[in-house]
Amino acid sequence: MGHLDHATFGWLTPALSYAMAVIGSALGLSCTVRALDTSGRSRRNWLIAAASALGSGIWTMHFVAMLGFGVTGTDIRYNVPLTLLSLLGAMVVVGCGIFAVGYSRDRTRALLVGGFGAGVGVASMHYLGMAALRLHGTIDYDPLRVGLSVAIAVVAATAALWAALNIKSSRGVALASLVMGAAVSSMHYTGMMAVGVRVTPSGSELQGATTMQFIFPLAVGLGSYLFLTSAFVALSPTARERAAYVSAERAAEPVEADAADAADPTRVAHRGRDPRTRRDARGHDASPAAMP
């Protein structure tokens, strides 16, 4: 058995991977909350943003953590098509769970179905990413720990969707993101603890890309996407903020009209001669059609 090291760079990769999980969770939850306050095309667009943010955030967490993974006695490479497929699969399956919550009228059923689907999607991304691993030897898994990692993923996804349905404040979303980030990271390292490697020494060259050739640039690119999306979400007004703005704008209209009348008294005289707005002293309509 080869010796497995899950933190070859110390606490750097676990800390960065947790940060990516938190950012992806925060964006996914924020976009889902925005989607539930809208309808039509706007809801669809927010849900797509939520799926891409959450899926790419979890994927980035996984492969940032994998930057610190090493096995004594063998190099490690990654199959590029399978790695990209794991990213696409994470977005699609997590998106199915988010859309189930966004459009279902039965919230409880949507929460259970969506949470299960999204959790299985997260776990599938993890193990599909592990299937992309290339090394000199064979990889086996402890079934009990694999099952535990899948259960953690399902619970984490269900909790995240529940938070999206029930938490509206930014503080609540931030707290839920910290918890979900910890749950997703726990799922990753539980799954990694299920891994066993039997090294077979060989002088042949491994096929695939190294972490620095492919995984690192892609993780940095997705990390940049997450930060840019964070800025977009932060600058986009919520439904409550838009309603407050419209209400304040309507309340300001009479004040602006009174100020204009005070600055130009002829406005009042012209308005008084307008049969559509002229009233007599008793408050009755003084328009030509109503006058004797």
PDB file of C-alpha atoms in Angstrom:
ATOM      1  CA  MET A   1       0.000   0.000   0.000  1.00  0.00           C
ATOM      2  CA  GLY A   2       1.304   3.447  -0.903  1.00  0.00           C
ATOM      3  CA  HIS A   3       1.364   6.140   1.772  1.00  0.00           C
ATOM      4  CA  LEU A   4      -1.330   8.774   1.077  1.00  0.00           C
ATOM      5  CA  ASP A   5      -0.763  12.389   1.990  1.00  0.00           C
ATOM      6  CA  HIS A   6      -3.868  14.593   1.858  1.00  0.00           C
ATOM      7  CA  ALA A   7      -2.076  17.833   2.702  1.00  0.00           C
ATOM      8  CA  THR A   8       1.329  17.936   1.046  1.00  0.00           C
ATOM      9  CA  PHE A   9       1.293  21.753   1.361  1.00  0.00           C
ATOM     10  CA  GLY A  10       0.172  21.721   4.984  1.00  0.00           C
ATOM     11  CA  TRP A  11      -3.037  23.561   5.859  1.00  0.00           C
ATOM     12  CA  LEU A  12      -2.919  25.725   2.718  1.00  0.00           C
ATOM     13  CA  THR A  13      -4.984  23.489   0.426  1.00  0.00           C
ATOM     14  CA  PRO A  14      -7.600  22.484   3.065  1.00  0.00           C
ATOM     15  CA  ALA A  15      -8.088  26.153   3.983  1.00  0.00           C
ATOM     16  CA  LEU A  16      -8.351  27.284   0.348  1.00  0.00           C
ATOM     17  CA  SER A  17     -10.695  24.426  -0.547  1.00  0.00           C
ATOM     18  CA  TYR A  18     -12.966  25.320   2.378  1.00  0.00           C
ATOM     19  CA  ALA A  19     -12.986  28.955   1.239  1.00  0.00           C
ATOM     20  CA  MET A  20     -14.024  27.863  -2.270  1.00  0.00           C
ATOM     21  CA  ALA A  21     -16.811  25.707  -0.824  1.00  0.00           C
ATOM     22  CA  VAL A  22     -18.099  28.622   1.263  1.00  0.00           C
ATOM     23  CA  ILE A  23     -18.004  31.060  -1.661  1.00  0.00           C
ATOM     24  CA  GLY A  24     -19.770  28.622  -3.981  1.00  0.00           C
ATOM     25  CA  SER A  25     -22.392  27.872  -1.326  1.00  0.00           C
ATOM     26  CA  ALA A  26     -22.974  31.560  -0.591  1.00  0.00           C
ATOM     27  CA  LEU A  27     -23.424  32.357  -4.277  1.00  0.00           C
ATOM     28  CA  GLY A  28     -25.685  29.376  -4.889  1.00  0.00           C
ATOM     29  CA  LEU A  29     -27.887  30.266  -1.917  1.00  0.00           C
ATOM     30  CA  SER A  30     -27.967  33.987  -2.754  1.00  0.00           C
ATOM     31  CA  CYS A  31     -28.944  33.339  -6.371  1.00  0.00           C
ATOM     32  CA  THR A  32     -31.620  30.835  -5.311  1.00  0.00           C
ATOM     33  CA  VAL A  33     -33.081  33.342  -2.829  1.00  0.00           C
ATOM     34  CA  ARG A  34     -33.171  35.977  -5.596  1.00  0.00           C
ATOM     35  CA  ALA A  35     -34.830  33.480  -7.954  1.00  0.00           C
ATOM     36  CA  LEU A  36     -37.625  32.704  -5.486  1.00  0.00           C
ATOM     37  CA  ASP A  37     -38.476  36.436  -5.320  1.00  0.00           C
ATOM     38  CA  THR A  38     -38.924  36.694  -9.095  1.00  0.00           C
ATOM     39  CA  SER A  39     -40.787  34.909 -11.867  1.00  0.00           C
ATOM     40  CA  GLY A  40     -40.540  34.078 -15.561  1.00  0.00           C
ATOM     41  CA  ARG A  41     -37.261  34.521 -17.364  1.00  0.00           C
ATOM     42  CA  SER A  42     -35.650  36.281 -14.413  1.00  0.00           C
ATOM     43  CA  ARG A  43     -36.267  33.282 -12.154  1.00  0.00           C
ATOM     44  CA  ARG A  44     -34.809  30.915 -14.729  1.00  0.00           C
ATOM     45  CA  ASN A  45     -31.685  33.048 -15.141  1.00  0.00           C
ATOM     46  CA  TRP A  46     -31.102  33.290 -11.372  1.00  0.00           C
ATOM     47  CA  LEU A  47     -31.516  29.519 -11.012  1.00  0.00           C
ATOM     48  CA  ILE A  48     -28.988  28.899 -13.803  1.00  0.00           C
ATOM     49  CA  ALA A  49     -26.579  31.248 -12.028  1.00  0.00           C
ATOM     50  CA  ALA A  50     -27.170  29.382  -8.759  1.00  0.00           C
ATOM     51  CA  ALA A  51     -26.468  25.994 -10.382  1.00  0.00           C
ATOM     52  CA  SER A  52     -23.291  27.182 -12.101  1.00  0.00           C
ATOM     53  CA  ALA A  53     -22.007  28.938  -8.965  1.00  0.00           C
ATOM     54  CA  LEU A  54     -22.712  26.043  -6.616  1.00  0.00           C
ATOM     55  CA  GLY A  55     -21.509  23.362  -9.044  1.00  0.00           C
ATOM     56  CA  SER A  56     -18.293  25.167  -9.962  1.00  0.00           C
ATOM     57  CA  GLY A  57     -17.661  26.149  -6.334  1.00  0.00           C
ATOM     58  CA  ILE A  58     -17.886  22.544  -5.146  1.00  0.00           C
ATOM     59  CA  TRP A  59     -15.771  21.331  -8.070  1.00  0.00           C
ATOM     60  CA  THR A  60     -13.124  23.968  -7.351  1.00  0.00           C
ATOM     61  CA  MET A  61     -13.140  22.960  -3.682  1.00  0.00           C
ATOM     62  CA  HIS A  62     -12.530  19.330  -4.641  1.00  0.00           C
ATOM     63  CA  PHE A  63      -9.623  19.967  -6.988  1.00  0.00           C
ATOM     64  CA  VAL A  64      -7.987  22.649  -4.861  1.00  0.00           C
ATOM     65  CA  ALA A  65      -7.968  20.023  -2.109  1.00  0.00           C
ATOM     66  CA  MET A  66      -6.557  17.506  -4.609  1.00  0.00           C
ATOM     67  CA  LEU A  67      -3.598  19.836  -5.216  1.00  0.00           C
ATOM     68  CA  GLY A  68      -2.406  18.681  -1.800  1.00  0.00           C
ATOM     69  CA  PHE A  69      -2.961  14.970  -2.507  1.00  0.00           C
ATOM     70  CA  GLY A  70       0.097  12.788  -3.005  1.00  0.00           C
ATOM     71  CA  VAL A  71       0.985   9.102  -3.003  1.00  0.00           C
ATOM     72  CA  THR A  72       4.450   7.851  -2.067  1.00  0.00           C
ATOM     73  CA  GLY A  73       6.113   5.908  -4.867  1.00  0.00           C
ATOM     74  CA  THR A  74       4.138   7.250  -7.832  1.00  0.00           C
ATOM     75  CA  ASP A  75       3.387  10.410  -9.756  1.00  0.00           C
ATOM     76  CA  ILE A  76      -0.200  11.559 -10.285  1.00  0.00           C
ATOM     77  CA  ARG A  77      -1.856  12.645 -13.530  1.00  0.00           C
ATOM     78  CA  TYR A  78      -5.456  13.509 -14.469  1.00  0.00           C
ATOM     79  CA  ASN A  79      -7.516  12.434 -17.457  1.00  0.00           C
ATOM     80  CA  VAL A  80      -8.653  15.754 -18.956  1.00  0.00           C
ATOM     81  CA  PRO A  81     -12.006  14.694 -20.532  1.00  0.00           C
ATOM     82  CA  LEU A  82     -13.142  12.925 -17.354  1.00  0.00           C
ATOM     83  CA  THR A  83     -12.121  15.907 -15.235  1.00  0.00           C
ATOM     84  CA  LEU A  84     -14.157  18.289 -17.401  1.00  0.00           C
ATOM     85  CA  LEU A  85     -17.058  15.829 -17.356  1.00  0.00           C
ATOM     86  CA  SER A  86     -17.017  15.889 -13.564  1.00  0.00           C
ATOM     87  CA  LEU A  87     -17.358  19.704 -13.675  1.00  0.00           C
ATOM     88  CA  LEU A  88     -20.225  19.587 -16.168  1.00  0.00           C
ATOM     89  CA  GLY A  89     -21.933  16.798 -14.230  1.00  0.00           C
ATOM     90  CA  ALA A  90     -21.718  18.769 -10.996  1.00  0.00           C
ATOM     91  CA  MET A  91     -23.430  21.777 -12.587  1.00  0.00           C
ATOM     92  CA  VAL A  92     -26.146  19.765 -14.332  1.00  0.00           C
ATOM     93  CA  VAL A  93     -27.134  17.485 -11.443  1.00  0.00           C
ATOM     94  CA  VAL A  94     -26.956  20.228  -8.815  1.00  0.00           C
ATOM     95  CA  GLY A  95     -28.949  22.404 -11.217  1.00  0.00           C
ATOM     96  CA  CYS A  96     -31.701  19.771 -11.396  1.00  0.00           C
ATOM     97  CA  GLY A  97     -32.034  19.916  -7.623  1.00  0.00           C
ATOM     98  CA  ILE A  98     -32.117  23.708  -7.586  1.00  0.00           C
ATOM     99  CA  PHE A  99     -34.696  23.889 -10.384  1.00  0.00           C
ATOM    100  CA  ALA A 100     -36.864  21.352  -8.546  1.00  0.00           C
ATOM    101  CA  VAL A 101     -36.996  23.725  -5.583  1.00  0.00           C
ATOM    102  CA  GLY A 102     -37.393  26.820  -7.751  1.00  0.00           C
ATOM    103  CA  TYR A 103     -40.436  25.610  -9.696  1.00  0.00           C
ATOM    104  CA  SER A 104     -42.205  23.035  -7.535  1.00  0.00           C
ATOM    105  CA  ARG A 105     -45.393  24.034  -5.709  1.00  0.00           C
ATOM    106  CA  ASP A 106     -44.914  21.326  -3.093  1.00  0.00           C
ATOM    107  CA  ARG A 107     -41.947  22.726  -1.170  1.00  0.00           C
ATOM    108  CA  THR A 108     -41.470  19.694   1.093  1.00  0.00           C
ATOM    109  CA  ARG A 109     -41.381  17.202  -1.753  1.00  0.00           C
ATOM    110  CA  ALA A 110     -39.129  19.501  -3.802  1.00  0.00           C
ATOM    111  CA  LEU A 111     -36.782  19.866  -0.854  1.00  0.00           C
ATOM    112  CA  LEU A 112     -36.434  16.104  -0.405  1.00  0.00           C
ATOM    113  CA  VAL A 113     -36.121  15.303  -4.116  1.00  0.00           C
ATOM    114  CA  GLY A 114     -33.908  18.298  -4.849  1.00  0.00           C
ATOM    115  CA  GLY A 115     -31.678  17.692  -1.825  1.00  0.00           C
ATOM    116  CA  PHE A 116     -31.219  14.031  -2.709  1.00  0.00           C
ATOM    117  CA  GLY A 117     -30.499  14.812  -6.355  1.00  0.00           C
ATOM    118  CA  ALA A 118     -28.061  17.622  -5.580  1.00  0.00           C
ATOM    119  CA  GLY A 119     -26.296  15.509  -2.930  1.00  0.00           C
ATOM    120  CA  VAL A 120     -25.873  12.576  -5.301  1.00  0.00           C
ATOM    121  CA  GLY A 121     -24.599  15.072  -7.883  1.00  0.00           C
ATOM    122  CA  VAL A 122     -21.948  16.365  -5.486  1.00  0.00           C
ATOM    123  CA  ALA A 123     -20.863  12.819  -4.608  1.00  0.00           C
ATOM    124  CA  SER A 124     -20.832  11.824  -8.294  1.00  0.00           C
ATOM    125  CA  MET A 125     -18.610  14.789  -9.086  1.00  0.00           C
ATOM    126  CA  HIS A 126     -16.183  13.701  -6.369  1.00  0.00           C
ATOM    127  CA  TYR A 127     -15.905  10.075  -7.471  1.00  0.00           C
ATOM    128  CA  LEU A 128     -15.893  10.919 -11.176  1.00  0.00           C
ATOM    129  CA  GLY A 129     -13.013  13.274 -10.421  1.00  0.00           C
ATOM    130  CA  MET A 130     -11.266  10.426  -8.600  1.00  0.00           C
ATOM    131  CA  ALA A 131     -11.862   8.180 -11.627  1.00  0.00           C
ATOM    132  CA  ALA A 132      -9.868  10.724 -13.646  1.00  0.00           C
ATOM    133  CA  LEU A 133      -6.836  10.026 -11.436  1.00  0.00           C
ATOM    134  CA  ARG A 134      -3.924   8.272 -13.122  1.00  0.00           C
ATOM    135  CA  LEU A 135      -1.038   6.694 -11.149  1.00  0.00           C
ATOM    136  CA  HIS A 136       1.216   3.634 -11.083  1.00  0.00           C
ATOM    137  CA  GLY A 137      -0.991   1.224  -9.197  1.00  0.00           C
ATOM    138  CA  THR A 138      -4.625   0.511  -8.411  1.00  0.00           C
ATOM    139  CA  ILE A 139      -7.169   2.415  -6.320  1.00  0.00           C
ATOM    140  CA  ASP A 140      -9.755   0.737  -4.087  1.00  0.00           C
ATOM    141  CA  TYR A 141     -12.410   2.135  -1.760  1.00  0.00           C
ATOM    142  CA  ASP A 142     -13.856   1.339   1.649  1.00  0.00           C
ATOM    143  CA  PRO A 143     -17.613   0.921   0.921  1.00  0.00           C
ATOM    144  CA  LEU A 144     -18.678   2.058   4.396  1.00  0.00           C
ATOM    145  CA  ARG A 145     -16.804   5.364   4.122  1.00  0.00           C
ATOM    146  CA  VAL A 146     -18.025   5.858   0.572  1.00  0.00           C
ATOM    147  CA  GLY A 147     -21.622   5.457   1.774  1.00  0.00           C
ATOM    148  CA  LEU A 148     -20.956   7.888   4.630  1.00  0.00           C
ATOM    149  CA  SER A 149     -19.545  10.483   2.236  1.00  0.00           C
ATOM    150  CA  VAL A 150     -22.643  10.216   0.010  1.00  0.00           C
ATOM    151  CA  ALA A 151     -24.919  10.589   3.052  1.00  0.00           C
ATOM    152  CA  ILE A 152     -23.019  13.713   4.127  1.00  0.00           C
ATOM    153  CA  ALA A 153     -23.392  15.157   0.611  1.00  0.00           C
ATOM    154  CA  VAL A 154     -27.171  14.532   0.590  1.00  0.00           C
ATOM    155  CA  VAL A 155     -27.650  16.057   4.048  1.00  0.00           C
ATOM    156  CA  ALA A 156     -25.506  19.069   3.123  1.00  0.00           C
ATOM    157  CA  ALA A 157     -27.413  19.672  -0.131  1.00  0.00           C
ATOM    158  CA  THR A 158     -30.811  19.296   1.568  1.00  0.00           C
ATOM    159  CA  ALA A 159     -29.777  21.704   4.319  1.00  0.00           C
ATOM    160  CA  ALA A 160     -28.576  24.218   1.716  1.00  0.00           C
ATOM    161  CA  LEU A 161     -31.858  24.089  -0.213  1.00  0.00           C
ATOM    162  CA  TRP A 162     -33.825  24.410   3.031  1.00  0.00           C
ATOM    163  CA  ALA A 163     -31.786  27.504   3.838  1.00  0.00           C
ATOM    164  CA  ALA A 164     -32.565  28.948   0.397  1.00  0.00           C
ATOM    165  CA  LEU A 165     -36.290  28.440   1.002  1.00  0.00           C
ATOM    166  CA  ASN A 166     -36.423  29.755   4.563  1.00  0.00           C
ATOM    167  CA  ILE A 167     -33.554  32.220   5.091  1.00  0.00           C
ATOM    168  CA  LYS A 168     -33.869  35.655   3.515  1.00  0.00           C
ATOM    169  CA  SER A 169     -31.391  37.804   5.442  1.00  0.00           C
ATOM    170  CA  SER A 170     -27.817  38.182   4.241  1.00  0.00           C
ATOM    171  CA  ARG A 171     -26.558  37.228   7.698  1.00  0.00           C
ATOM    172  CA  GLY A 172     -28.544  33.988   7.604  1.00  0.00           C
ATOM    173  CA  VAL A 173     -27.220  33.145   4.137  1.00  0.00           C
ATOM    174  CA  ALA A 174     -23.644  33.797   5.308  1.00  0.00           C
ATOM    175  CA  LEU A 175     -24.073  31.502   8.313  1.00  0.00           C
ATOM    176  CA  ALA A 176     -25.678  28.774   6.185  1.00  0.00           C
ATOM    177  CA  SER A 177     -22.786  29.052   3.702  1.00  0.00           C
ATOM    178  CA  LEU A 178     -20.204  28.527   6.445  1.00  0.00           C
ATOM    179  CA  VAL A 179     -22.056  25.414   7.609  1.00  0.00           C
ATOM    180  CA  MET A 180     -22.503  24.043   4.092  1.00  0.00           C
ATOM    181  CA  GLY A 181     -18.852  24.732   3.263  1.00  0.00           C
ATOM    182  CA  ALA A 182     -17.830  22.685   6.290  1.00  0.00           C
ATOM    183  CA  ALA A 183     -20.235  19.884   5.296  1.00  0.00           C
ATOM    184  CA  VAL A 184     -18.975  19.747   1.691  1.00  0.00           C
ATOM    185  CA  SER A 185     -15.344  19.753   2.854  1.00  0.00           C
ATOM    186  CA  SER A 186     -16.178  16.974   5.319  1.00  0.00           C
ATOM    187  CA  MET A 187     -17.753  14.997   2.508  1.00  0.00           C
ATOM    188  CA  HIS A 188     -14.590  15.398   0.402  1.00  0.00           C
ATOM    189  CA  TYR A 189     -12.162  14.294   3.101  1.00  0.00           C
ATOM    190  CA  THR A 190     -14.450  11.464   4.215  1.00  0.00           C
ATOM    191  CA  GLY A 191     -14.414  10.227   0.625  1.00  0.00           C
ATOM    192  CA  MET A 192     -10.638  10.588   0.499  1.00  0.00           C
ATOM    193  CA  MET A 193     -10.285   8.572   3.702  1.00  0.00           C
ATOM    194  CA  ALA A 194     -12.086   5.772   1.865  1.00  0.00           C
ATOM    195  CA  VAL A 195      -9.283   5.611  -0.712  1.00  0.00           C
ATOM    196  CA  GLY A 196      -6.578   2.963  -0.674  1.00  0.00           C
ATOM    197  CA  VAL A 197      -3.754   2.757  -3.244  1.00  0.00           C
ATOM    198  CA  ARG A 198      -1.639  -0.277  -4.120  1.00  0.00           C
ATOM    199  CA  VAL A 199       1.442   1.113  -5.830  1.00  0.00           C
ATOM    200  CA  THR A 200       2.982  -0.858  -8.698  1.00  0.00           C
ATOM    201  CA  PRO A 201       6.444   0.574  -9.474  1.00  0.00           C
ATOM    202  CA  SER A 202       6.892   1.297 -13.159  1.00  0.00           C
ATOM    203  CA  GLY A 203       9.216   3.279 -15.364  1.00  0.00           C
ATOM    204  CA  SER A 204       6.552   4.030 -17.961  1.00  0.00           C
ATOM    205  CA  GLU A 205       5.249   7.566 -18.373  1.00  0.00           C
ATOM    206  CA  LEU A 206       1.753   8.272 -17.082  1.00  0.00           C
ATOM    207  CA  GLN A 207      -0.846   9.643 -19.480  1.00  0.00           C
ATOM    208  CA  GLY A 208      -2.745  12.797 -18.624  1.00  0.00           C
ATOM    209  CA  ALA A 209      -2.063  16.264 -17.237  1.00  0.00           C
ATOM    210  CA  THR A 210      -0.340  17.204 -14.017  1.00  0.00           C
ATOM    211  CA  THR A 211      -2.131  19.311 -11.433  1.00  0.00           C
ATOM    212  CA  MET A 212      -0.105  22.384 -12.352  1.00  0.00           C
ATOM    213  CA  GLN A 213      -0.626  21.911 -16.096  1.00  0.00           C
ATOM    214  CA  PHE A 214      -4.404  21.608 -15.998  1.00  0.00           C
ATOM    215  CA  ILE A 215      -6.108  21.527 -12.603  1.00  0.00           C
ATOM    216  CA  PHE A 216      -4.435  24.593 -11.131  1.00  0.00           C
ATOM    217  CA  PRO A 217      -5.160  26.959 -14.081  1.00  0.00           C
ATOM    218  CA  LEU A 218      -8.748  25.722 -14.314  1.00  0.00           C
ATOM    219  CA  ALA A 219      -9.278  26.079 -10.565  1.00  0.00           C
ATOM    220  CA  VAL A 220      -7.893  29.624 -10.679  1.00  0.00           C
ATOM    221  CA  GLY A 221     -10.168  30.458 -13.628  1.00  0.00           C
ATOM    222  CA  LEU A 222     -13.250  29.141 -11.865  1.00  0.00           C
ATOM    223  CA  GLY A 223     -12.201  30.893  -8.668  1.00  0.00           C
ATOM    224  CA  SER A 224     -12.044  34.172 -10.595  1.00  0.00           C
ATOM    225  CA  TYR A 225     -15.497  33.461 -12.036  1.00  0.00           C
ATOM    226  CA  LEU A 226     -16.856  32.939  -8.526  1.00  0.00           C
ATOM    227  CA  PHE A 227     -15.383  36.206  -7.289  1.00  0.00           C
ATOM    228  CA  LEU A 228     -16.798  38.125 -10.276  1.00  0.00           C
ATOM    229  CA  THR A 229     -20.199  36.532  -9.765  1.00  0.00           C
ATOM    230  CA  SER A 230     -20.007  37.499  -6.094  1.00  0.00           C
ATOM    231  CA  ALA A 231     -19.508  41.121  -7.109  1.00  0.00           C
ATOM    232  CA  PHE A 232     -22.453  40.942  -9.538  1.00  0.00           C
ATOM    233  CA  VAL A 233     -24.775  39.467  -6.912  1.00  0.00           C
ATOM    234  CA  ALA A 234     -23.652  41.992  -4.307  1.00  0.00           C
ATOM    235  CA  LEU A 235     -24.380  44.904  -6.668  1.00  0.00           C
ATOM    236  CA  SER A 236     -27.742  43.557  -7.893  1.00  0.00           C
ATOM    237  CA  PRO A 237     -30.695  44.905  -5.847  1.00  0.00           C
ATOM    238  CA  THR A 238     -32.973  42.397  -4.167  1.00  0.00           C
ATOM    239  CA  ALA A 239     -36.744  42.340  -4.764  1.00  0.00           C
ATOM    240  CA  ARG A 240     -37.258  44.100  -1.417  1.00  0.00           C
ATOM    241  CA  GLU A 241     -34.748  46.808  -2.327  1.00  0.00           C
ATOM    242  CA  ARG A 242     -36.426  47.360  -5.700  1.00  0.00           C
ATOM    243  CA  ALA A 243     -39.848  47.633  -4.046  1.00  0.00           C
ATOM    244  CA  ALA A 244     -38.489  50.109  -1.502  1.00  0.00           C
ATOM    245  CA  TYR A 245     -36.963  52.188  -4.302  1.00  0.00           C
ATOM    246  CA  VAL A 246     -40.236  52.293  -6.259  1.00  0.00           C
ATOM    247  CA  SER A 247     -42.173  53.207  -3.106  1.00  0.00           C
ATOM    248  CA  ALA A 248     -39.755  56.010  -2.282  1.00  0.00           C
ATOM    249  CA  GLU A 249     -39.924  57.292  -5.852  1.00  0.00           C
ATOM    250  CA  ARG A 250     -43.730  57.425  -5.765  1.00  0.00           C
ATOM    251  CA  ALA A 251     -43.709  59.169  -2.399  1.00  0.00           C
ATOM    252  CA  ALA A 252     -41.326  61.801  -3.762  1.00  0.00           C
ATOM    253  CA  GLU A 253     -43.550  62.720  -6.751  1.00  0.00           C
ATOM    254  CA  PRO A 254     -46.109  64.917  -4.825  1.00  0.00           C
ATOM    255  CA  VAL A 255     -43.276  66.708  -3.027  1.00  0.00           C
ATOM    256  CA  GLU A 256     -41.566  67.473  -6.327  1.00  0.00           C
ATOM    257  CA  ALA A 257     -44.875  68.734  -7.788  1.00  0.00           C
ATOM    258  CA  ASP A 258     -45.459  71.060  -4.794  1.00  0.00           C
ATOM    259  CA  ALA A 259     -41.924  72.404  -5.105  1.00  0.00           C
ATOM    260  CA  ALA A 260     -42.457  73.075  -8.817  1.00  0.00           C
ATOM    261  CA  ASP A 261     -45.763  74.881  -8.064  1.00  0.00           C
ATOM    262  CA  ALA A 262     -44.050  77.065  -5.492  1.00  0.00           C
ATOM    263  CA  ALA A 263     -41.335  77.992  -7.977  1.00  0.00           C
ATOM    264  CA  ASP A 264     -43.787  78.690 -10.826  1.00  0.00           C
ATOM    265  CA  PRO A 265     -47.265  79.929  -9.684  1.00  0.00           C
ATOM    266  CA  THR A 266     -48.548  79.866 -13.297  1.00  0.00           C
ATOM    267  CA  ARG A 267     -48.547  76.055 -13.089  1.00  0.00           C
ATOM    268  CA  VAL A 268     -51.335  76.276 -10.492  1.00  0.00           C
ATOM    269  CA  ALA A 269     -53.328  78.729 -12.629  1.00  0.00           C
ATOM    270  CA  HIS A 270     -53.045  76.544 -15.713  1.00  0.00           C
ATOM    271  CA  ARG A 271     -53.997  73.477 -13.747  1.00  0.00           C
ATOM    272  CA  GLY A 272     -56.982  75.345 -12.328  1.00  0.00           C
ATOM    273  CA  ARG A 273     -58.293  76.151 -15.837  1.00  0.00           C
ATOM    274  CA  ASP A 274     -57.951  72.514 -16.888  1.00  0.00           C
ATOM    275  CA  PRO A 275     -61.512  71.086 -16.857  1.00  0.00           C
ATOM    276  CA  ARG A 276     -60.087  67.667 -16.018  1.00  0.00           C
ATOM    277  CA  THR A 277     -58.630  68.846 -12.716  1.00  0.00           C
ATOM    278  CA  ARG A 278     -60.731  71.922 -11.740  1.00  0.00           C
ATOM    279  CA  ARG A 279     -62.914  71.474  -8.663  1.00  0.00           C
ATOM    280  CA  ASP A 280     -65.346  73.909  -7.102  1.00  0.00           C
ATOM    281  CA  ALA A 281     -65.265  74.841  -3.437  1.00  0.00           C
ATOM    282  CA  ARG A 282     -67.600  72.007  -2.494  1.00  0.00           C
ATOM    283  CA  GLY A 283     -65.334  69.368  -4.043  1.00  0.00           C
ATOM    284  CA  HIS A 284     -67.698  68.475  -6.924  1.00  0.00           C
ATOM    285  CA  ASP A 285     -66.525  68.067 -10.487  1.00  0.00           C
ATOM    286  CA  ALA A 286     -66.568  71.474 -12.173  1.00  0.00           C
ATOM    287  CA  SER A 287     -65.947  70.178 -15.678  1.00  0.00           C
ATOM    288  CA  PRO A 288     -68.157  71.499 -18.495  1.00  0.00           C
ATOM    289  CA  ALA A 289     -70.053  68.234 -18.702  1.00  0.00           C
ATOM    290  CA  ALA A 290     -71.034  68.459 -15.015  1.00  0.00           C
ATOM    291  CA  MET A 291     -71.863  72.226 -14.901  1.00  0.00           C
ATOM    292  CA  PRO A 292     -75.509  73.385 -15.460  1.00  0.00           C
TER     293      PRO A 292
END
